[in-house]
Tab-separated table of C-alpha atoms in Angstrom:
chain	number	residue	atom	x	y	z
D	1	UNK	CA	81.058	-25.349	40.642
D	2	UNK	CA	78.690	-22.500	40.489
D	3	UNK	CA	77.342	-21.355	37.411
D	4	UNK	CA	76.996	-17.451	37.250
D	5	UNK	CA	76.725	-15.398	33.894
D	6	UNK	CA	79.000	-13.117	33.833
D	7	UNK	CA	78.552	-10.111	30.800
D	8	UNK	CA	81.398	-7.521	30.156
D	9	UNK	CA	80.589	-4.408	30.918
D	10	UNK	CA	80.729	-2.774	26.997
D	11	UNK	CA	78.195	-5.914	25.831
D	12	UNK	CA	75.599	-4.807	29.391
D	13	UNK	CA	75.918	-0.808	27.379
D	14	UNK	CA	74.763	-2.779	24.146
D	15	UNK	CA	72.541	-5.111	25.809
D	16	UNK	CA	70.623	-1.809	27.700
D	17	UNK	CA	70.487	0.510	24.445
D	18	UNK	CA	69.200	-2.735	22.590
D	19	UNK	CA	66.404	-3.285	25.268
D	20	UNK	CA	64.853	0.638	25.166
D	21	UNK	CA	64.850	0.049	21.446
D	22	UNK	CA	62.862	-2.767	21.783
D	23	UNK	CA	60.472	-0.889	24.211
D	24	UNK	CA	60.393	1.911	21.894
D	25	UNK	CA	59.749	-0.467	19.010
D	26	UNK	CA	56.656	-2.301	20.930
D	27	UNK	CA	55.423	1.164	22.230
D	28	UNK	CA	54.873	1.806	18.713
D	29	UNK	CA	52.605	-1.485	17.973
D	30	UNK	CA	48.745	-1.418	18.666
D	31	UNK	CA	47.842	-2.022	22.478
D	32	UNK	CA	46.493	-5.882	21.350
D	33	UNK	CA	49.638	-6.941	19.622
D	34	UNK	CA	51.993	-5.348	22.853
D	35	UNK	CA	50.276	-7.082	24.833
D	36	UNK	CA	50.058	-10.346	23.140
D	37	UNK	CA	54.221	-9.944	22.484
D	38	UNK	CA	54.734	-9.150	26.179
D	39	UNK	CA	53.306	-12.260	27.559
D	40	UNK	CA	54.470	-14.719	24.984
D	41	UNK	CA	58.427	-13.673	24.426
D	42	UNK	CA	58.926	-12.006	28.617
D	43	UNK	CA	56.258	-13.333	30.565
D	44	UNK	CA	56.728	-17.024	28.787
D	45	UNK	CA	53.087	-17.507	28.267
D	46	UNK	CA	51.730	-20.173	26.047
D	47	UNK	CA	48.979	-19.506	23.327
D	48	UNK	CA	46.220	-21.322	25.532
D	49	UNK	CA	47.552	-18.946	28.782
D	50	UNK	CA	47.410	-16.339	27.048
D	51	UNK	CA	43.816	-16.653	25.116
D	52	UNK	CA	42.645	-17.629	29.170
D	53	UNK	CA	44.085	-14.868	30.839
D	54	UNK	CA	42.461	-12.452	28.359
D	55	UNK	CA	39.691	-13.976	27.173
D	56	UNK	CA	40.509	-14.114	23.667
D	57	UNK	CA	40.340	-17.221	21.289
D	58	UNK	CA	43.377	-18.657	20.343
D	59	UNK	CA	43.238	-18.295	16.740
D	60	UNK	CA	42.977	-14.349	17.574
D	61	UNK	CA	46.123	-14.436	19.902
D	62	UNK	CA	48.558	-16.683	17.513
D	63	UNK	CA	47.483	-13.802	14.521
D	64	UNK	CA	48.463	-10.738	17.370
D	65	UNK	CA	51.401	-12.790	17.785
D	66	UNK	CA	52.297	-13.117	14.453
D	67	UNK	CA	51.293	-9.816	13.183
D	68	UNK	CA	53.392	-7.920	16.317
D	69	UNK	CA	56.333	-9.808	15.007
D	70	UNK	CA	55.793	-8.831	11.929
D	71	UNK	CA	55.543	-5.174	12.469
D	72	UNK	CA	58.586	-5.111	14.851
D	73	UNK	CA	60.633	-6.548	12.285
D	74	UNK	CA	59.712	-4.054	9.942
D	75	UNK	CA	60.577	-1.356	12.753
D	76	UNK	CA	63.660	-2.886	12.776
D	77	UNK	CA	64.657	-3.368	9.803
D	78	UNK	CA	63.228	0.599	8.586
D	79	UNK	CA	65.635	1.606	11.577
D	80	UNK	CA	68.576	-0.035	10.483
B	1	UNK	CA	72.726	-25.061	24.176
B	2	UNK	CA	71.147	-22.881	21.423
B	3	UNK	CA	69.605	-24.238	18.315
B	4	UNK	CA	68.511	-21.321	15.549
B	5	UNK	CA	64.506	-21.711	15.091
B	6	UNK	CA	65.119	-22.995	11.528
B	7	UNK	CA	67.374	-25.776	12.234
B	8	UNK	CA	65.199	-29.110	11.449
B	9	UNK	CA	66.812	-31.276	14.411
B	10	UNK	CA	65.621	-29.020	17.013
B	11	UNK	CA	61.483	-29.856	15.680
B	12	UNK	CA	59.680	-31.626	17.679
B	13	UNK	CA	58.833	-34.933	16.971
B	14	UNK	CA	55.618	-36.427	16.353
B	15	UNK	CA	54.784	-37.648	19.870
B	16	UNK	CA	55.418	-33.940	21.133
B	17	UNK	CA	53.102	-32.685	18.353
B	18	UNK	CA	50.531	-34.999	19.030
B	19	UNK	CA	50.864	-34.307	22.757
B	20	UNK	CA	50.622	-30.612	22.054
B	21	UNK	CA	47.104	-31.258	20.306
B	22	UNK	CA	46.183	-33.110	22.573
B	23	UNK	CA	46.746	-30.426	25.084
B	24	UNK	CA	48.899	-33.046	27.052
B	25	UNK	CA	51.484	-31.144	28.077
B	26	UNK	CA	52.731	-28.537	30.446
B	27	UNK	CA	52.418	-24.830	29.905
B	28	UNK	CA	56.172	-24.737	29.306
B	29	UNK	CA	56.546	-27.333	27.193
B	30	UNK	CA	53.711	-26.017	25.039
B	31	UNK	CA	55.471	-22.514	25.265
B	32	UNK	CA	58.883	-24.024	23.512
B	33	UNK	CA	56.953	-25.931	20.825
B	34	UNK	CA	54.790	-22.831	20.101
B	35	UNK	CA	58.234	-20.581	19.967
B	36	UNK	CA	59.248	-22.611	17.219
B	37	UNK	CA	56.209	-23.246	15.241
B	38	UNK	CA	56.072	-18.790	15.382
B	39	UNK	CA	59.549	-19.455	13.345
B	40	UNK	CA	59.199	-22.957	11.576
B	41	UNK	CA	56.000	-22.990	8.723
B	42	UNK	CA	56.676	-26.613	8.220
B	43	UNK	CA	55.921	-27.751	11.815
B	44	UNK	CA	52.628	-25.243	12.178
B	45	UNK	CA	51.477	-26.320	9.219
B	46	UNK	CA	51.737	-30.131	10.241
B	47	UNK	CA	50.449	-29.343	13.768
B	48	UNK	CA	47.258	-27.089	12.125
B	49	UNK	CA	46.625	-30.673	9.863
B	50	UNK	CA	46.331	-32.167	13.170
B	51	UNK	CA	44.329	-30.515	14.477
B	52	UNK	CA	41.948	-30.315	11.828
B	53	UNK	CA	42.001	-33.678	11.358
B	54	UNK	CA	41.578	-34.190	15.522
B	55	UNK	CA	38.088	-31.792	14.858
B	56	UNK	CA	37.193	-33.679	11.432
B	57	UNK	CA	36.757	-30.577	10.005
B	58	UNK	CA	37.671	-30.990	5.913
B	59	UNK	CA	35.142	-28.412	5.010
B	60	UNK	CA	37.478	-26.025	3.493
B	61	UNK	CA	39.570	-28.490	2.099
B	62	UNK	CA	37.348	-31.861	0.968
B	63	UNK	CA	34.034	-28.852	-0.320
B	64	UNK	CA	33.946	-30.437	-3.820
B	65	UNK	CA	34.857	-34.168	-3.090
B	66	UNK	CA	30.939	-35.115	-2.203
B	67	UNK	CA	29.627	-37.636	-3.942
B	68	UNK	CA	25.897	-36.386	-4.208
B	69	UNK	CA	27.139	-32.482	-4.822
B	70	UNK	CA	29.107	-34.262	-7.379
B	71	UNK	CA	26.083	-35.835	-9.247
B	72	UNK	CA	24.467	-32.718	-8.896
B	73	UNK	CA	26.902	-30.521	-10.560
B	74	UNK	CA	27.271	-33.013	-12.857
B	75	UNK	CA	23.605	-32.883	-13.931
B	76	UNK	CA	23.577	-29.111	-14.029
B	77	UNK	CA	26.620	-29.440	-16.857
B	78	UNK	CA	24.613	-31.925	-18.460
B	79	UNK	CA	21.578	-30.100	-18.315
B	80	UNK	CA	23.007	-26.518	-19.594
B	81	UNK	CA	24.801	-28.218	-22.193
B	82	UNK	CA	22.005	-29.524	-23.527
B	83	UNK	CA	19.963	-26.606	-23.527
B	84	UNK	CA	22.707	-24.360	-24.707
B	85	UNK	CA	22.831	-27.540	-27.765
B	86	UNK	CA	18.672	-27.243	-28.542
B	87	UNK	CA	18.910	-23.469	-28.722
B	88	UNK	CA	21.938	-23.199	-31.179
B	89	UNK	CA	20.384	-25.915	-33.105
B	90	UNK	CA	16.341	-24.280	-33.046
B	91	UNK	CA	18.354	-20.813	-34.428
B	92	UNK	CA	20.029	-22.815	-36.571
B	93	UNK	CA	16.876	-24.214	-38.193
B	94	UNK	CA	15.267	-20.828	-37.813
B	95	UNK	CA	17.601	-19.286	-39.310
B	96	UNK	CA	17.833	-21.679	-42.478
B	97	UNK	CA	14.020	-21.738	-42.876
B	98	UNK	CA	14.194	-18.174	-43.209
B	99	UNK	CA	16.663	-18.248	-45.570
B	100	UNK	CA	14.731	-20.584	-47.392
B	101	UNK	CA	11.673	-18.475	-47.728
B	102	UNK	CA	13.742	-15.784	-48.642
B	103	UNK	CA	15.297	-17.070	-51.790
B	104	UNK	CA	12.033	-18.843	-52.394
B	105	UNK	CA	10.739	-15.469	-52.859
B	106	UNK	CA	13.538	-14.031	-54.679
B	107	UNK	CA	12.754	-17.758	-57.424
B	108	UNK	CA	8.666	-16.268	-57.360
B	109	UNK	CA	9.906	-12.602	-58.141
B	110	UNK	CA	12.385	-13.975	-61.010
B	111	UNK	CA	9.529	-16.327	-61.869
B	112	UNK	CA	7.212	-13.612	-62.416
B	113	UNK	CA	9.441	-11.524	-63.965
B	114	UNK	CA	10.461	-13.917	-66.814
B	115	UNK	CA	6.571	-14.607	-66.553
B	116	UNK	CA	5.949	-10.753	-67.808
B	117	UNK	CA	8.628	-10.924	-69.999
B	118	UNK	CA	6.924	-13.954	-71.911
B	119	UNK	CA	3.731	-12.338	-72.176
B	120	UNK	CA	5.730	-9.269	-73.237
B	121	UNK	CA	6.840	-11.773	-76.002
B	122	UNK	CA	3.443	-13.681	-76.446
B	123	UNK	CA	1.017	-12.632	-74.691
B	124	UNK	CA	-1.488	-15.762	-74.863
B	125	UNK	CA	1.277	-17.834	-73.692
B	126	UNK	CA	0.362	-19.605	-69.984
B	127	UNK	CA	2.657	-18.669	-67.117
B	128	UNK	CA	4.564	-21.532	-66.141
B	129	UNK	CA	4.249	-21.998	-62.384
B	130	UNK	CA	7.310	-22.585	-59.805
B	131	UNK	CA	6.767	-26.014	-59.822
B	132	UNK	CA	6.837	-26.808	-63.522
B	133	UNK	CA	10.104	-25.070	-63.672
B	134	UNK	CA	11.815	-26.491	-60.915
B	135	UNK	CA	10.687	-30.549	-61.487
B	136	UNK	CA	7.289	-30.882	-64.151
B	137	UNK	CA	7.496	-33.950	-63.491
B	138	UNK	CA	7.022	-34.477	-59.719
B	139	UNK	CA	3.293	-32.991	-59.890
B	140	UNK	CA	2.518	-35.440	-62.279
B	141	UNK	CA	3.395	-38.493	-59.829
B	142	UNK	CA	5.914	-39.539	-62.293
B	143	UNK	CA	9.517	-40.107	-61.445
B	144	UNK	CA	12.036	-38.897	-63.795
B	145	UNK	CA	14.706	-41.297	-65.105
B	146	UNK	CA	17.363	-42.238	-62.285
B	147	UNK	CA	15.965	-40.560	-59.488
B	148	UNK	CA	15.390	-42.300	-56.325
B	149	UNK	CA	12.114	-42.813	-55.368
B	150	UNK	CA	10.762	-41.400	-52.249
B	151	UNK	CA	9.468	-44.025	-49.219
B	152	UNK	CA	7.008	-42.307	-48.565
B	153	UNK	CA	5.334	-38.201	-49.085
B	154	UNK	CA	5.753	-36.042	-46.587
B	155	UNK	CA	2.768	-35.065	-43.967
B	156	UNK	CA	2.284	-31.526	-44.340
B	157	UNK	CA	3.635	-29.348	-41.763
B	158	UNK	CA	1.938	-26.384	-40.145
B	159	UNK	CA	4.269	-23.986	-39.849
B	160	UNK	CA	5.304	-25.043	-43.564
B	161	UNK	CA	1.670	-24.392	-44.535
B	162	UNK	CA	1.910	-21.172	-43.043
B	163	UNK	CA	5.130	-20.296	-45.160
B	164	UNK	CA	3.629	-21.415	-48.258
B	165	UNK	CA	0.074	-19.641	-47.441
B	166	UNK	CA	2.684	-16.653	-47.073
B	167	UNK	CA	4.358	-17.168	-50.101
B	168	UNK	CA	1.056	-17.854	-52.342
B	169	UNK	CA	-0.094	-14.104	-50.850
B	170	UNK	CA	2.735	-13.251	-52.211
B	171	UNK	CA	2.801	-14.828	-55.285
B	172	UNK	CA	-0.458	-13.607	-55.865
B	173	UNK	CA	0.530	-10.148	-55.207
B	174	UNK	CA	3.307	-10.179	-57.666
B	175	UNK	CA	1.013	-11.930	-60.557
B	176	UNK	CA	-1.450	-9.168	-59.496
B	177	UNK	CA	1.612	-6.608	-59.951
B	178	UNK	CA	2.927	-7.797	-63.155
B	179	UNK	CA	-0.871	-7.672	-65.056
B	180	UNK	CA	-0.783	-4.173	-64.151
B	181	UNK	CA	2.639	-3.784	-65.074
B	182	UNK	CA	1.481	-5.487	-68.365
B	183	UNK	CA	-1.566	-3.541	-68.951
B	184	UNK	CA	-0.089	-0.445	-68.624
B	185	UNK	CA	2.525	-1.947	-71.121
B	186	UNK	CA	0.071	-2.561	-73.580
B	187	UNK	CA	-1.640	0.969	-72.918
B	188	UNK	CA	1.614	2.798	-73.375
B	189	UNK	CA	2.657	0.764	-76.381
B	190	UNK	CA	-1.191	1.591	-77.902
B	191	UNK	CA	-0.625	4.892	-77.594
B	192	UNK	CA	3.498	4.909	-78.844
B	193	UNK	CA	2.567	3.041	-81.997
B	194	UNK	CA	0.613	5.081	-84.457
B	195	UNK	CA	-2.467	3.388	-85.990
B	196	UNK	CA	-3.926	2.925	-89.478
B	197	UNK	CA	-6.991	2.877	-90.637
B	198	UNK	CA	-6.356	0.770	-93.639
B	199	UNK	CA	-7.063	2.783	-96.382
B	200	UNK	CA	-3.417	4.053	-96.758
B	201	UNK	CA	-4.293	6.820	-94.031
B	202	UNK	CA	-2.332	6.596	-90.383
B	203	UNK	CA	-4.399	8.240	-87.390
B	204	UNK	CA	-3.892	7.944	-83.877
B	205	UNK	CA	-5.621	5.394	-81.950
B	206	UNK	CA	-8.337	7.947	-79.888
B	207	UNK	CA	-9.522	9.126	-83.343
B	208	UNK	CA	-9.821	5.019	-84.290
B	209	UNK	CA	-11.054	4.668	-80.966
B	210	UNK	CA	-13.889	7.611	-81.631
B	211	UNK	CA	-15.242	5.661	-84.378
B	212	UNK	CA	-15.926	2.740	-82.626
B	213	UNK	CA	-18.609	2.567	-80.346
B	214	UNK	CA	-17.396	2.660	-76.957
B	215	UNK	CA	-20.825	2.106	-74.973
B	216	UNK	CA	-22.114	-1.574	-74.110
B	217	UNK	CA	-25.301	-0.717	-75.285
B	218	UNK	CA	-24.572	0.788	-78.263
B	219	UNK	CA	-21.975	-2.316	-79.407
B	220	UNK	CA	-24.517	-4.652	-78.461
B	221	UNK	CA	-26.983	-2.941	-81.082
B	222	UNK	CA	-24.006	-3.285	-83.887
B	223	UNK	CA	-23.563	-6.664	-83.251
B	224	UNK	CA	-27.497	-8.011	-82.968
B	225	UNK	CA	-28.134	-10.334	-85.528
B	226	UNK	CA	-29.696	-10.252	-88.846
B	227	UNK	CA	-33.099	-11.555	-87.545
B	228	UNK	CA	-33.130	-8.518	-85.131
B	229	UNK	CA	-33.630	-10.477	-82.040
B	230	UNK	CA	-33.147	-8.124	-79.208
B	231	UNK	CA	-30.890	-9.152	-76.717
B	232	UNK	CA	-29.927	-7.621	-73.429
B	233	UNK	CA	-26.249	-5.722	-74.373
B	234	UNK	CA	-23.962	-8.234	-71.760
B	235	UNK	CA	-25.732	-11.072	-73.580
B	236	UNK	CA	-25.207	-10.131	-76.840
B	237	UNK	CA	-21.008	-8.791	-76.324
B	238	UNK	CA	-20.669	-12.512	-74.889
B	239	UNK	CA	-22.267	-14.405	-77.489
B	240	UNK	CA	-21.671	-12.457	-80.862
B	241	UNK	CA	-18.144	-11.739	-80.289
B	242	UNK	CA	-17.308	-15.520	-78.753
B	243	UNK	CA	-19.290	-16.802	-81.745
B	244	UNK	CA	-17.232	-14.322	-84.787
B	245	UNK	CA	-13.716	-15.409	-82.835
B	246	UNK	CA	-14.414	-18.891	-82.710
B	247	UNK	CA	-15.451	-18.749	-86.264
B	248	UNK	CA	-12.392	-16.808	-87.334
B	249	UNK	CA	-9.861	-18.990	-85.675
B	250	UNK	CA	-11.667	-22.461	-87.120
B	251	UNK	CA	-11.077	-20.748	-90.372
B	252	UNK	CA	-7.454	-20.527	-89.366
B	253	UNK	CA	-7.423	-24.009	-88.969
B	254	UNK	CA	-8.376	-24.908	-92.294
B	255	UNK	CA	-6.162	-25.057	-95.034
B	256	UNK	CA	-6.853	-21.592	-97.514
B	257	UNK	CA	-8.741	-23.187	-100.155
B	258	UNK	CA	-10.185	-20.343	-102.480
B	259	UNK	CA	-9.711	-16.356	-102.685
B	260	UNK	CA	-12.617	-15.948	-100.618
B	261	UNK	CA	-11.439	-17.648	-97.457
B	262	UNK	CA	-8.174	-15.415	-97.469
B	263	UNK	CA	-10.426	-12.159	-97.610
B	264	UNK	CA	-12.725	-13.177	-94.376
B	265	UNK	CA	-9.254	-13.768	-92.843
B	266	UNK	CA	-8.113	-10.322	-93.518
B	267	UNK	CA	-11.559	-9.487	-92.357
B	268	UNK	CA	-10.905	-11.186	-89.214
B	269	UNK	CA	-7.419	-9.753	-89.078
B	270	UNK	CA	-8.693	-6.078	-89.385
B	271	UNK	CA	-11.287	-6.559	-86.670
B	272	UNK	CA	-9.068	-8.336	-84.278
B	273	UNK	CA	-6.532	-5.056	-84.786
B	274	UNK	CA	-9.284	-2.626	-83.973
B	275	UNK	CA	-9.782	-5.013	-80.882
B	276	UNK	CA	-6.023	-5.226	-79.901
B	277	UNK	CA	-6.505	-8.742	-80.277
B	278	UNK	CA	-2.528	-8.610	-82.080
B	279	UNK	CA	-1.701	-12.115	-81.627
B	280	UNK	CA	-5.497	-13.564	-83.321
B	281	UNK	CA	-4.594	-10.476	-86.119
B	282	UNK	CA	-1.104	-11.425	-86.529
B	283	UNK	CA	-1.991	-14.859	-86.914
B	284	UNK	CA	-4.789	-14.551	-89.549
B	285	UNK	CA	-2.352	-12.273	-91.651
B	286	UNK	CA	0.416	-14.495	-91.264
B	287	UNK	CA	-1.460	-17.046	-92.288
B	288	UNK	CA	-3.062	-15.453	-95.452
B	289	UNK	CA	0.787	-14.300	-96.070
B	290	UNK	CA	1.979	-17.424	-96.165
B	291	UNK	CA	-0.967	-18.655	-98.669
B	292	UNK	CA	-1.218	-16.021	-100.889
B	293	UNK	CA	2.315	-14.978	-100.661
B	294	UNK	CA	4.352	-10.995	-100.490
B	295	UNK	CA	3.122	-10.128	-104.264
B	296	UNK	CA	-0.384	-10.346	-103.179
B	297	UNK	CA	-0.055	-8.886	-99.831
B	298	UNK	CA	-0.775	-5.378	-100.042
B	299	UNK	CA	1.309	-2.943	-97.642
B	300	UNK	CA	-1.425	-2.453	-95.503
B	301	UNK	CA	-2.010	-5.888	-94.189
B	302	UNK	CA	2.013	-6.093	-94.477
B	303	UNK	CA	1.847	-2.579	-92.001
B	304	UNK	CA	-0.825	-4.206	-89.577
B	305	UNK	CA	1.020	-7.546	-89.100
B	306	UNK	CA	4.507	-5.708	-88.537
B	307	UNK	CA	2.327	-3.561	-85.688
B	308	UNK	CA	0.742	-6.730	-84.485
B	309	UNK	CA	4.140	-8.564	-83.903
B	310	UNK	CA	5.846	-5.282	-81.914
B	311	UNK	CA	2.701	-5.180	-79.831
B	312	UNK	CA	3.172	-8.970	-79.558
B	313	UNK	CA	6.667	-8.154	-78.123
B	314	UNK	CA	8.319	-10.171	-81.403
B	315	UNK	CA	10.585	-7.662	-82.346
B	316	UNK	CA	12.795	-9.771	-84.452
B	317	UNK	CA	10.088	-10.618	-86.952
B	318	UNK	CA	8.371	-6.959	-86.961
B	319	UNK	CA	11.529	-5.665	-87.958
B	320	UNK	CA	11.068	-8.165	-90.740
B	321	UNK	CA	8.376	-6.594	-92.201
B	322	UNK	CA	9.316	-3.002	-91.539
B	323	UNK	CA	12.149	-3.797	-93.224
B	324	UNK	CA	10.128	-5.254	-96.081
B	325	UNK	CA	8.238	-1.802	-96.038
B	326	UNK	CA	11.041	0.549	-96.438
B	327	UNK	CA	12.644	-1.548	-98.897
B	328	UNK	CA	9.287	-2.012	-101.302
B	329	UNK	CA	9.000	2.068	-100.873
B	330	UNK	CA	5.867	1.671	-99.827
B	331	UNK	CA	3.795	4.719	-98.175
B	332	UNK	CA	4.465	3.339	-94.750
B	333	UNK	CA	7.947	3.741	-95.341
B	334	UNK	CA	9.035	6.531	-93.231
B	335	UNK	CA	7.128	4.998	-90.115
B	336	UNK	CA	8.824	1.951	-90.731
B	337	UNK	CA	11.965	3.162	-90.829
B	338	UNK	CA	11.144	5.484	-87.467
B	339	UNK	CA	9.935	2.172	-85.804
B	340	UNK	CA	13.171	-0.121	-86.625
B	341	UNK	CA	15.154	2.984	-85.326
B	342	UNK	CA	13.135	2.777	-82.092
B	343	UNK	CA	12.603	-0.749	-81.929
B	344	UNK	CA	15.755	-2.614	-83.224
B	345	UNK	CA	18.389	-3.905	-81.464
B	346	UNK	CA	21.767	-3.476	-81.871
């Protein structure tokens, strides 16, 4: 049996407005941080890809990391 | 199947964490366990302990634990703890010398005082020093009775020899002070006290004074002997005088035999009044007074004697005699009574 996601068409409305909040959330974070958030949660990058790609030390991406989900939450959360 | 980021059984387990410091895993893999550790303090705080402890790097944690930064610190307490000890105690001991000298002083200024009160009193008495009131004996070398004797005397300290050099300038200072203070006593009490010139006749003591001659010179000339033996006028003050005052006061010494003894002693008396000589005077009288008895002791010797014993600073026994005066009627009665209104106390 084939496995196929199927979402019902009120939960796809949510599921858009939900993800140009999100942009409009990360838009709103420094250009560092956006970055950093892009690659780890979408692009599925670990810390070590991430510090390579960029040239940045690790320590420096886990605390963009952190401090981008930090701020969105707060975003969020003001929003609400 | 989803797990929430907090829930413990979807950690991963110690082989994945060490394989994730090691770097031994793929990208993927090291994605997931760094997903959760962004959510789950207790696993990236166990996988930063790793790590350090993979680099050996207990700087931040193990700064202290050193054995020789230990001993060091150690010896910096000990040090500044004793130092912080030796200066309390040196103020300490500063501070108690200081008070020492200071009442020290305050015992020499009392000393003197009661000193020029005494000679106030009797004025041939010989000021008692600190150390005769404090123990007489211990100059002496004599121990008093159930002391403990010392082991041994005590080497003599320089900065203690410098306190007491202080505090005999300053002794000597006050005993300087408190002659002044005594002559100017006796000058102010010469001139209070009116004089007489024993003939029944009072006068002040410049016109007494103006009869006697006041030059060296001239005094030495009154007192050359019979034989008329010049002598130079420092020479013969010296001798004459030392020799009529030691003769006087051996006469005082022997018991009053005839009439004639007890009129050189009034002799004596008068001249040692004109000298303000009061305790020598006093004593003569007093002594010819207690021979000859009050019948035969005429108001003026009775008048001198009560003047030598006020200027002697023995009030109680001047008041005596003025007393005596004013009750007899005699002609000094009036001064008497002025000088037991000034002079006694209540």
């Amino acid at each position: 049996m084939e496995f196929s996601v199927s979402v019902h068409p009120f939960e796809e409305d949510q599921l858009e407005l939900l993800l140009q909040k999100m942009e409009n959330y990360l838009h709103q974070l420094n250009k560092e941080q956006q970055t950093a958030l892009r690659m780890f949660f979408l692009e599925g990058k670990s810390y070590a890809g991430i510090a390579q790609s960029k040239g940045w030390d690790t320590g420096k991406v886990k605390s963009h990391i952190q401090n981008g989900k930090r701020m969105l939450l707060q975003l969020i959360k003001a929003d609400v | 199947m989803y797990k929430p980021y907090n829930d413990i059984s979807s950690c991963p387990d110690h082989a994945q964490m060490d394989a994730y410091v090691r770097s031994g895993m793929t990208q993927d893999m090291m994605h997931r366990i760094e997903k959760h550790m962004l959510f789950c303090e207790m696993c990236s705080d166990y996988a930063e302990g790793m790590e350090a402890m993979q680099k050996n790097d207990f700087s931040n944690t193990l700064k202290f634990s050193s054995p020789e930064k230990n001993n060091r610190r150690r010896w910096l307490y000990l040090v500044s703890a004793a130092a912080s000890v030796f200066v309390v105690l040196f103020s300490t001991r500063l501070w108690i010398r200081r008070a020492d000298e200071k009442s020290a002083q305050q015992a020499m200024q009392q000393q003197s005082s009661a000193n020029l009160s005494r000679q106030q009193i009797n004025p041939h008495s010989v000021p008692f020093t600190q150390t005769e009131v404090l123990s007489p004996l211990e100059d002496k070398g004599e121990q008093q009775p159930g002391s403990i004797p010392s082991p041994q005397k005590k080497t003599p300290n320089p900065v203690q020899s410098l306190s007491e050099a202080v505090t005999q300038f300053s002794e000597e200072n006050i005993i300087y002070e408190a002659s002044r203070e005594e002559n100017m006593f006796k000058k102010n009490e010469i001139d209070a006290v009116p004089k007489t010139d024993f003939t029944g006749k009072t006068a002040e003591m410049d016109v007494v004074q103006q009869d006697i001659p006041q030059s060296a010179a001239a005094r030495a000339q009154m007192k050359t002997p019979v034989n008329g033996s010049p002598l130079s006028p420092s020479e013969s003050i010296s001798t004459v005088e030392d020799k009529q005052e030691s003769k006087s006061l051996k006469e005082l010494d022997k018991p009053l035999s005839d009439a004639s003894m007890a009129d050189r002693l009034l002799k004596s008396a008068k001249e040692f009044y004109n000298q303000a000589e009061w305790s020598k005077a006093a004593r003569c009288l007093q002594k010819v007074l207690s021979k000859t008895g009050a019948e035969k002791f005429d108001d003026n010797n009775r008048w001198m004697l009560a003047n030598s014993l006020l200027r002697m600073g023995n009030l109680v026994q001047a008041i005596e005699q003025y007393e005596y005066l004013v009750k007899t009627g005699s002609v000094f009665k009036e001064q008497s009574s002025d000088s037991i209104r000034k002079y006694k106390i209540p």
